[in-house]
Structures are given as structure tokens and as C-alpha cells.
Coordinates of C-alpha atoms in Angstrom, one line a residue:
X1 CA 9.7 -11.1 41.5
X2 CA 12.5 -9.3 40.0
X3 CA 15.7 -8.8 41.9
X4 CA 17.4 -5.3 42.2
X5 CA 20.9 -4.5 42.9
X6 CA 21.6 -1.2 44.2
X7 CA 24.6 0.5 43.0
X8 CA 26.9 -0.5 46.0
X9 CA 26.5 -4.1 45.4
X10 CA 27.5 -5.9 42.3
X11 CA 26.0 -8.7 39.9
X12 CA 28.4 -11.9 39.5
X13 CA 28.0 -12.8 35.3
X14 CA 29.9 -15.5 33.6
X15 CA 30.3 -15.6 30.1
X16 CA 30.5 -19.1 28.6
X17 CA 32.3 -19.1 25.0
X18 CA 34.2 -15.8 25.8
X19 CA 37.0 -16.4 23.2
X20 CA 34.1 -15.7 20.4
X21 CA 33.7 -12.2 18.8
X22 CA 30.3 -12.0 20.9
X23 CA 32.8 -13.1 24.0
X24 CA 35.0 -10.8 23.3
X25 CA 32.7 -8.0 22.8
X26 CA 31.0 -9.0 26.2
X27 CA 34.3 -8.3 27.9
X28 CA 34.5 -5.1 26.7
X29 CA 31.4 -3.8 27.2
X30 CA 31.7 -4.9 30.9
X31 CA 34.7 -3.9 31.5
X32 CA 32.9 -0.6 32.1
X33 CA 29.6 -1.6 33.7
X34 CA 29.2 -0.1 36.9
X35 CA 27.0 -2.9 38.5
X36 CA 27.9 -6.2 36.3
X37 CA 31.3 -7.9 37.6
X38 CA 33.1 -10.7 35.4
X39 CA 34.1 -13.7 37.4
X40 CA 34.1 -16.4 35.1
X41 CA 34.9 -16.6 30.9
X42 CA 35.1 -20.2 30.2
X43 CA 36.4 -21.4 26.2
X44 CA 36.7 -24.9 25.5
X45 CA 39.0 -24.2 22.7
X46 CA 41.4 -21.7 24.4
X47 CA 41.0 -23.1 27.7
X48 CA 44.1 -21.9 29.7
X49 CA 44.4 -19.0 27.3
X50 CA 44.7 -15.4 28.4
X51 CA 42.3 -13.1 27.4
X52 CA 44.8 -10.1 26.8
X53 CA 46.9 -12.5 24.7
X54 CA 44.0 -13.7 22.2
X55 CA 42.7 -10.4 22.6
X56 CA 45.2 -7.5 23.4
X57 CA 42.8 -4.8 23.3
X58 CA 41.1 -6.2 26.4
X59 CA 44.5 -6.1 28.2
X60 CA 44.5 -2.9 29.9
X61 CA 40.5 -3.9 31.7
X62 CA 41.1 -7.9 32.3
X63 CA 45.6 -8.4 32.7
X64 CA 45.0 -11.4 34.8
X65 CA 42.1 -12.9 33.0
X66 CA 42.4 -16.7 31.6
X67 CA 40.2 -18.4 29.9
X68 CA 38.7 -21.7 32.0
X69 CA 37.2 -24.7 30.9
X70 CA 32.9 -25.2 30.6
X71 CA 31.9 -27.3 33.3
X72 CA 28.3 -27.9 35.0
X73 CA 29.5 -25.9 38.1
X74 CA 30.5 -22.8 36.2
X75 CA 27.4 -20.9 37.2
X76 CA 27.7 -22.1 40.9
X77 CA 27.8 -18.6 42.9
X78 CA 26.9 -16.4 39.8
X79 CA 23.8 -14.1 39.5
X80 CA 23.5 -14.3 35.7
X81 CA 25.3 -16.2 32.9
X82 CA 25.7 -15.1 29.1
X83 CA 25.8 -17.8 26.8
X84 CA 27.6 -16.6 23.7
X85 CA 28.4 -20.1 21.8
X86 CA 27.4 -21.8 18.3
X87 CA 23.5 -22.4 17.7
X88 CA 22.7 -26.2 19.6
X89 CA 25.5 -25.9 22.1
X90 CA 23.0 -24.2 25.2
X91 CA 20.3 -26.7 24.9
X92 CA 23.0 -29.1 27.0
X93 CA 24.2 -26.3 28.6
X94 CA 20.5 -24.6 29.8
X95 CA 19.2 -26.9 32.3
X96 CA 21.6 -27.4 34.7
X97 CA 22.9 -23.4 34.5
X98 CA 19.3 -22.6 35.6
X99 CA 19.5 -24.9 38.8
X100 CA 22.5 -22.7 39.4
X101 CA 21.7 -19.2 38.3
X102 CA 18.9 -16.6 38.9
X103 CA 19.3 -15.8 34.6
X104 CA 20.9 -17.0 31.6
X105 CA 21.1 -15.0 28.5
X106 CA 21.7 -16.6 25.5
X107 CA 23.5 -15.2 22.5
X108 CA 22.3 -18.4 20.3
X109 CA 19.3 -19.0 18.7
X110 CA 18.4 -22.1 20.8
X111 CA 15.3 -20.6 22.6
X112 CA 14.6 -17.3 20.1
X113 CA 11.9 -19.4 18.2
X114 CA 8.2 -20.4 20.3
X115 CA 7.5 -22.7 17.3
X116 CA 9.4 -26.5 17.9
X117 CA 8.7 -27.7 14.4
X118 CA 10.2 -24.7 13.3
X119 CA 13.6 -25.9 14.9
X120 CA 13.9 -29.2 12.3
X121 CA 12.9 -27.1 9.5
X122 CA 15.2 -24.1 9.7
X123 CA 17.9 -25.9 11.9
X124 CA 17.8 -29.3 10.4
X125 CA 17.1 -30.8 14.0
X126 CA 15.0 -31.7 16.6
X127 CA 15.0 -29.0 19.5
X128 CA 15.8 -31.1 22.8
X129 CA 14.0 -28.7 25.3
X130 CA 10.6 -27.4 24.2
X131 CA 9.1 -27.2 27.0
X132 CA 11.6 -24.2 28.0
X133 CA 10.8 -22.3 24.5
X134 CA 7.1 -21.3 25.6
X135 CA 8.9 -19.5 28.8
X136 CA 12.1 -17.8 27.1
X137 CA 11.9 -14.3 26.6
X138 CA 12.9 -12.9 23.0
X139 CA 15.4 -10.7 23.6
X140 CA 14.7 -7.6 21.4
X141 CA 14.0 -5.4 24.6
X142 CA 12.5 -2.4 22.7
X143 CA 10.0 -4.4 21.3
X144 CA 10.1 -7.1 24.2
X145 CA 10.5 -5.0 27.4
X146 CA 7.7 -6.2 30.1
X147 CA 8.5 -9.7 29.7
X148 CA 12.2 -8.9 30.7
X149 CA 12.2 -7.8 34.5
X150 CA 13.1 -10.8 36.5
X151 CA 13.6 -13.3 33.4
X152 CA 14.9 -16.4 34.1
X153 CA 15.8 -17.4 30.5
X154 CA 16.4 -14.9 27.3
X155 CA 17.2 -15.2 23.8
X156 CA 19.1 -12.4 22.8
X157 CA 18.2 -11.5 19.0
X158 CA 20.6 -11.6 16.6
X159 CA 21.7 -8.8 14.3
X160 CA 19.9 -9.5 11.2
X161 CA 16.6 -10.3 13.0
X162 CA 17.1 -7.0 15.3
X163 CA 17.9 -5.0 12.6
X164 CA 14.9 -6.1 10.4
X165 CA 12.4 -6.2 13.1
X166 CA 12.9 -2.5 14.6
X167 CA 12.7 -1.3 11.4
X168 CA 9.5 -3.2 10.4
X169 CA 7.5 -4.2 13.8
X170 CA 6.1 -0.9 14.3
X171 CA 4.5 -0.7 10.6
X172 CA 3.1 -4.1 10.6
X173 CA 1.7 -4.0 14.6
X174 CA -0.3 -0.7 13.9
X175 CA -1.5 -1.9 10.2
X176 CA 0.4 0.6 8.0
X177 CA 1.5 -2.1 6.0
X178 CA 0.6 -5.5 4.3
X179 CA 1.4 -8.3 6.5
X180 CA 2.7 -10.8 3.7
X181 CA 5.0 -10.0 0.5
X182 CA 7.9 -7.8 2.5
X183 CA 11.1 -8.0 1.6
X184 CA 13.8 -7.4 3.8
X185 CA 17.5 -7.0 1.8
X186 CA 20.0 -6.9 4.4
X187 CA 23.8 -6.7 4.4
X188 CA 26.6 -7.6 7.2
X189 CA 30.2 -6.9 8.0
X190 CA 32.2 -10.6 8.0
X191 CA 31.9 -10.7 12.0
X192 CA 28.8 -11.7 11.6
X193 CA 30.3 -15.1 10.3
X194 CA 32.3 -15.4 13.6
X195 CA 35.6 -16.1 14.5
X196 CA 36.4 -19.6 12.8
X197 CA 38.3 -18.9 10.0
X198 CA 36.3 -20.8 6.6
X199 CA 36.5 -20.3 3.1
X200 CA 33.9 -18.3 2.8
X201 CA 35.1 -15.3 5.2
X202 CA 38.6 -15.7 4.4
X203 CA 39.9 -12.4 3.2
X204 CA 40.8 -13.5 -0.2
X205 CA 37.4 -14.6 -0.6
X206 CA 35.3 -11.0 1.3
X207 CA 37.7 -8.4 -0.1
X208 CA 36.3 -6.7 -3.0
X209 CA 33.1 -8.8 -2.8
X210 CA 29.4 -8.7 -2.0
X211 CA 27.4 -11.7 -2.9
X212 CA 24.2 -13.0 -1.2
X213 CA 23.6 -16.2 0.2
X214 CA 21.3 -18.1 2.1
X215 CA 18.7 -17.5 -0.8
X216 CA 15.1 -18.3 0.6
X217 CA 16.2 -20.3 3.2
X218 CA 18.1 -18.6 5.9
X219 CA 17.7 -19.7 9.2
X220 CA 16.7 -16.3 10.7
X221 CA 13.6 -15.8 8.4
X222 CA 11.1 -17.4 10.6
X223 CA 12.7 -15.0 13.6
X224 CA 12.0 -12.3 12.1
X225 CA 8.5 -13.1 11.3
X226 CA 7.8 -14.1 14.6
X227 CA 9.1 -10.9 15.8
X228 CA 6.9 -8.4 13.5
X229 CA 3.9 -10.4 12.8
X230 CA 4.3 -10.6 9.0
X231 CA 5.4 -13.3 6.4
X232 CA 8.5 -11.8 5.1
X233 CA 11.4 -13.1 2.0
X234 CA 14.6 -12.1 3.5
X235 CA 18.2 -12.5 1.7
X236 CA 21.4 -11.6 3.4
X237 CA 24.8 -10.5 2.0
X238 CA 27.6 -10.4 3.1
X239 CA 29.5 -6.9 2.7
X240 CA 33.6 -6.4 2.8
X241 CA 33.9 -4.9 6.1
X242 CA 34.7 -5.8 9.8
X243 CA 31.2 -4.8 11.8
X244 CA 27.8 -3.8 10.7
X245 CA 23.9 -4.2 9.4
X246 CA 22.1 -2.7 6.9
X247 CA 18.9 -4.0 6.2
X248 CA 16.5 -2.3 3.8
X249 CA 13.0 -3.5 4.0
X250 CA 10.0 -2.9 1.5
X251 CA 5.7 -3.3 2.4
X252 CA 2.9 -2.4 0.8
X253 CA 1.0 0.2 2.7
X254 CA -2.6 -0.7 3.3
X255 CA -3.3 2.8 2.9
X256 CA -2.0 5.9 0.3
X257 CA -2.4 8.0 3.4
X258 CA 0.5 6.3 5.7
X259 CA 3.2 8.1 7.2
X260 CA 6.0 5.1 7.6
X261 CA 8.5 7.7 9.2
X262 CA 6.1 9.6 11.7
X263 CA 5.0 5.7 12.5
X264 CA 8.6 4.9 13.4
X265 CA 9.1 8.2 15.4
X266 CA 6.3 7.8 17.5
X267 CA 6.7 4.0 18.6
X268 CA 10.2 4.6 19.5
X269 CA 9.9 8.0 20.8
X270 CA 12.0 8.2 23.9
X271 CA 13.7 4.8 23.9
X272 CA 17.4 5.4 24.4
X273 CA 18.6 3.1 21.7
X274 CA 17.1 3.9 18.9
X275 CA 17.8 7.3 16.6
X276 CA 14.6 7.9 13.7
X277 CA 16.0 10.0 11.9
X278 CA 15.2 11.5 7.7
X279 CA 19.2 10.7 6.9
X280 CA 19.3 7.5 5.4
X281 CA 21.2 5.2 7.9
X282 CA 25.1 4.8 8.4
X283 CA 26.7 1.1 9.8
X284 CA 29.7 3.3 10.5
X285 CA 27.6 5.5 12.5
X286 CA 26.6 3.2 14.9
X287 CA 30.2 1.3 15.4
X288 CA 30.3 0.2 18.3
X289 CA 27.7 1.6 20.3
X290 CA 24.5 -0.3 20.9
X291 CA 22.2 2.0 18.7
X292 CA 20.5 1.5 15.9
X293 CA 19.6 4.1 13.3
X294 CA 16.8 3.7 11.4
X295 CA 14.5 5.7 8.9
X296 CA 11.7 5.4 6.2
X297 CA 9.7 6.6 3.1
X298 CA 6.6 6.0 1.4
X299 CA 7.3 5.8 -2.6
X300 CA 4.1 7.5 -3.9
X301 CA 5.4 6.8 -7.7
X302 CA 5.4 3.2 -6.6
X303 CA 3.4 2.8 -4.0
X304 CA 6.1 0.9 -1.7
X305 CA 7.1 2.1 2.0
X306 CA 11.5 1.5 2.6
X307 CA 12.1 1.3 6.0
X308 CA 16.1 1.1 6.6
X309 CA 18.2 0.0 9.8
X310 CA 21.7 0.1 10.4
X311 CA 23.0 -1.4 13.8
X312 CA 26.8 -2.7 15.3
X313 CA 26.3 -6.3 14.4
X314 CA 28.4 -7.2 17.6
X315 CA 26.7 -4.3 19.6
X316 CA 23.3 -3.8 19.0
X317 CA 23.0 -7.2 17.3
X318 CA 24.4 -9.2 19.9
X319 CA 26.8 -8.3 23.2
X320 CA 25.2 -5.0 23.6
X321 CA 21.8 -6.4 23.5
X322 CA 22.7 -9.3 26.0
X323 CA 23.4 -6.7 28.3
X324 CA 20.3 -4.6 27.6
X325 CA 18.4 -7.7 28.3
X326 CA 20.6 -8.6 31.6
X327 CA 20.2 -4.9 33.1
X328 CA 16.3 -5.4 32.5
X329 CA 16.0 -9.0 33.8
X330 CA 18.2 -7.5 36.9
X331 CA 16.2 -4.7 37.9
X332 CA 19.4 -1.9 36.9
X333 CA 19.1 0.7 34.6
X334 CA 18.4 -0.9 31.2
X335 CA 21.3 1.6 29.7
X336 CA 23.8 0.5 32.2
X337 CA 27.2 0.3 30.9
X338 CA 26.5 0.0 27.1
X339 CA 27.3 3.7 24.8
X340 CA 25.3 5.2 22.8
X341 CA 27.1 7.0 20.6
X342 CA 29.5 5.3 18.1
X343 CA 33.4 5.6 16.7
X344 CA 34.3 7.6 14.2
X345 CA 36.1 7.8 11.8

């Protein structure tokens, strides 16, 4: 059954890993959620930290705020937990926060896959709780939505697979398109490599650089087929800039008479997140706000179909959707607290 909270009572949530750029970006966000109250942030490596002095721009909504350490009664007393740590850390983590907690959502990849062998061969290890992946909800809610309400466990997608997915699912599920041989090209701002500083995001190493990496192997490639249904070769860059996804997808239609854009505006006609739009898709347009634009085009010269999405990678591809998904599993208004519309300039 789900649970609903009416708009004179609150939702305790806890945030575990809240020193993270997802963490942080969870703080924010809620910091003007009418119905979602913080009451516990927990980093093991700022433990004792205050927020506003790792992060000054969260000063003004959290002045009190100090990071405590993860321990099995963090979720005692809570409502719903976000999980926003490195991939493997929530499968020891998972267990006992459900004994405690109505819902966990989890920013990690642990539960996104329903496949355990795929765990070893994308992850390089053995998943430790399979038994919990059949019941996790994927947490893409526009394409996900009625498994959401009353959740007890969701796997919030990640940027690139978001991205990807919402601008390829609808294509592939009504048969516009070949379901093997897609590509999916997809570029992200350094955020995406998180917070730890390594050679490979320094700014020496970014600035004035786009290279890809992860070439046919990158651990989100079986996500993103799960998600749309199709067999897909996906290769990420990474792009000299803060925040942001572009992916740019490619399919054979399976007909000369498909209409890839009037496909994309009716499946996600009225859903409040998503803009379908003929302009060819901005990552600037969408910082932060938890939209995504998307758009696409059938090449008759060539006889490919392009399907583009840009998203916030910290928004849309991660904090913003962990709330989406926690408003749904809740029972409260599934745009609750998260903007639409994005900075600029």
C-alpha cells in the first residue's frame, strides 16, 4: 500500500554519502521541498564536517548542518533514505536500512541491473544480494512510473543511462526502429566523474579536451539496454565543462514511413519533465533543473533516425531523479520540490 503524506506533515529522509556531488546536490534540492525534511547526512570521509563549510553555497538553507558518521541505526526513525555513495558500497548498507525504513533510494548502480551475471561481467564482481534485484524498481520514473508508488527499494538511473534511454525507449517499444545495431555517442561534464580528485578529471588533464573512453565496455551499456529493449554500442566522453549530458543516438527505422519526432512527442506528451522539442538540444539549457530536452530526425539520404537528449547530469541524471522517484514511492506530487526550468546564462 503506498503511504501518503499530506502537506501538513513531513517525510523524515537521510541522505547517506552527502559530502558527494550527488550529496550535495540532494541538499539543495531539498532544501526547498515542501514535504521532504533532512534529518540525517552521514559522510565517512568528512565525518564531523559542516556542510556549509565543504559546501558554502548550501549555507544559507543548512547553517547548523554537520556531517555524521554511517552507522546501522542511521535510518532508525526515518521515512526514506537516499543512498548516494560509490557502486558496491549499498549492498552492505541495503539490508539492514530496509528493517529500518519504509524506502531506500539508491543513487548507485547496485540494484539498477535484474540480470546477476551481469554484475561479474560489467562490474568485475559477484553481486552479494540477488535476491533483492528481481524486486528493485528502476528508477527512470517516466518510463518506470507504476512500479514506483509505495516502493520499498529503487535504483535511481544514472545520467548516461537516463539520457540514452528517454531518447530511445519510445522508438524501440513501439517498433520504429531496429532493435540491435544502435549507437548511442554520449558526452558528460567532469561531475559525472565525482568528487575524488584523479588524474583523469584533474583540470590540467579536462581543460581543452574531449576524448572518449570506456570503449565497448562501459559499465552502463547493459543499463541501458535493459531499459529500451534493444542491443546497443555505447561510447562516452568526457567534455570540458562542470555539468551536463549529451547523448546522440542512431537506429535503423524498420520502416521509410516513421516519424521519430511525432513518436517522441506523443509518448511523453504531458509528462512534466520532459521538453520534445525540433531545436536540437542544449546541456546548458537544462542546468540545473531536472528536465531533459530531447528531439529527433529521420535521415532519408541515409536512412538513419538521431534521437538527441541533453539532461543536468547531477539533476535529471541523478539527485533530481532520486527525488522524482521518492515523491512517487511516497504518495506526493511526483514534481514536488524539483524546477523545471534551468540557469542561464
Amino acid at each position: 500500500m503506498t503511504t501518503r503524506y499530506d502537506a501538513a506533515v513531513s517525510a523524515r529522509v537521510g541522505i547517506i554519502g552527502a559530502s558527494g556531488y550527488t550529496g550535495a546536490e540532494l541538499l539543495r534540492l531539498l532544501a526547498g521541498h515542501p514535504d521532504l525534511e533532512v534529518v540525517a547526512a552521514t559522510a565517512e570521509t568528512h565525518a564531523g564536517t559542516p556542510a556549509a563549510s565543504l559546501y558554502p553555497h548550501l549555507a544559507a538553507a543548512y547553517p547548523d548542518l554537520v556531517f555524521g558518521p554511517t552507522t546501522p541505526e542511521v535510518g532508525r526513525g526515518l521515512d526514506l533514505v537516499f543512498l548516494a555513495m560509490p557502486h558496491g558500497a549499498s549492498q552492505a548498507l541495503v539490508p539492514g536500512l530496509l528493517s529500518e525504513v519504509k524506502h531506500v533510494v539508491d543513487l548507485a548502480a547496485d540494484f539498477r541491473l535484474k540480470d546477476p551475471a551481469a554484475y561479474p561481467r560489467w562490474y568485475g564482481e559477484e553481486h552479494t544480494l540477488p535476491h533483492l534485484l528481481a524486486t528493485s524498481v528502476h528508477g527512470i520514473p517516466e518510463l518506470y512510473r507504476s512500479e514506483m508508488p509505495g516502493a520499498s527499494l529503487i535504483a535511481a538511473a544514472g545520467c548516461y543511462v537516463t539520457a540514452a534511454s528517454l531518447a530511445l525507449a519510445p522508438l524501440v517499444r513501439s517498433g520504429a526502429v531496429e532493435d540491435h545495431g544502435i549507437i548511442v555517442d554520449a558526452a558528460s561534464g567532469v561531475s559525472g566523474a565525482g568528487r575524488s580528485l584523479r588524474d583523469s578529471s584533474h583540470f590540467n588533464t579536462v581543460d581543452e579536451d574531449f576524448t572518449a573512453y570506456g570503449l565497448l565496455d562501459h559499465r552502463h551499456t547493459p543499463e541501458i539496454e535493459q531499459a529500451i529493449g534493444a542491443q546497443i554500442l555505447f561510447t562516452p566522453h568526457l567534455a570540458p565543462m562542470n555539468r551536463g549530458i549529451l547523448a546522440t543516438c542512431y537506429a535503423r527505422p524498420t520502416s521509410p514511413a516513421v516519424d521519430p519526432l511525432a513518436l517522441l512527442a506523443d509518448a511523453y506528451d504531458g509528462e512534466p519533465f520532459v521538453v520534445v522539442s525540433e531545436r536540437s538540444p542544449s546541456t546548458k539549457a537544462t542546468l540545473g533543473s531536472n528536465s531533459v530536452h530531447v528531439t529527433a530526425r529521420r535521415d532519408p539520404r541515409t536512412g538513419w533516425v538521431m534521437a538527441i537528449a541533453a539532461l543536468d547530469n547531477l539533476t535529471k541524471g541523478a539527485s533530481g531523479q532520486a527525488i522524482q522517484c521518492a515523491n512517487l514511492a511516497l504518495g506526493l506530487p511526483e514534481t514536488a520540490g524539483l524546477p523545471v526550468v534551468g540557469v542561464y546564462p
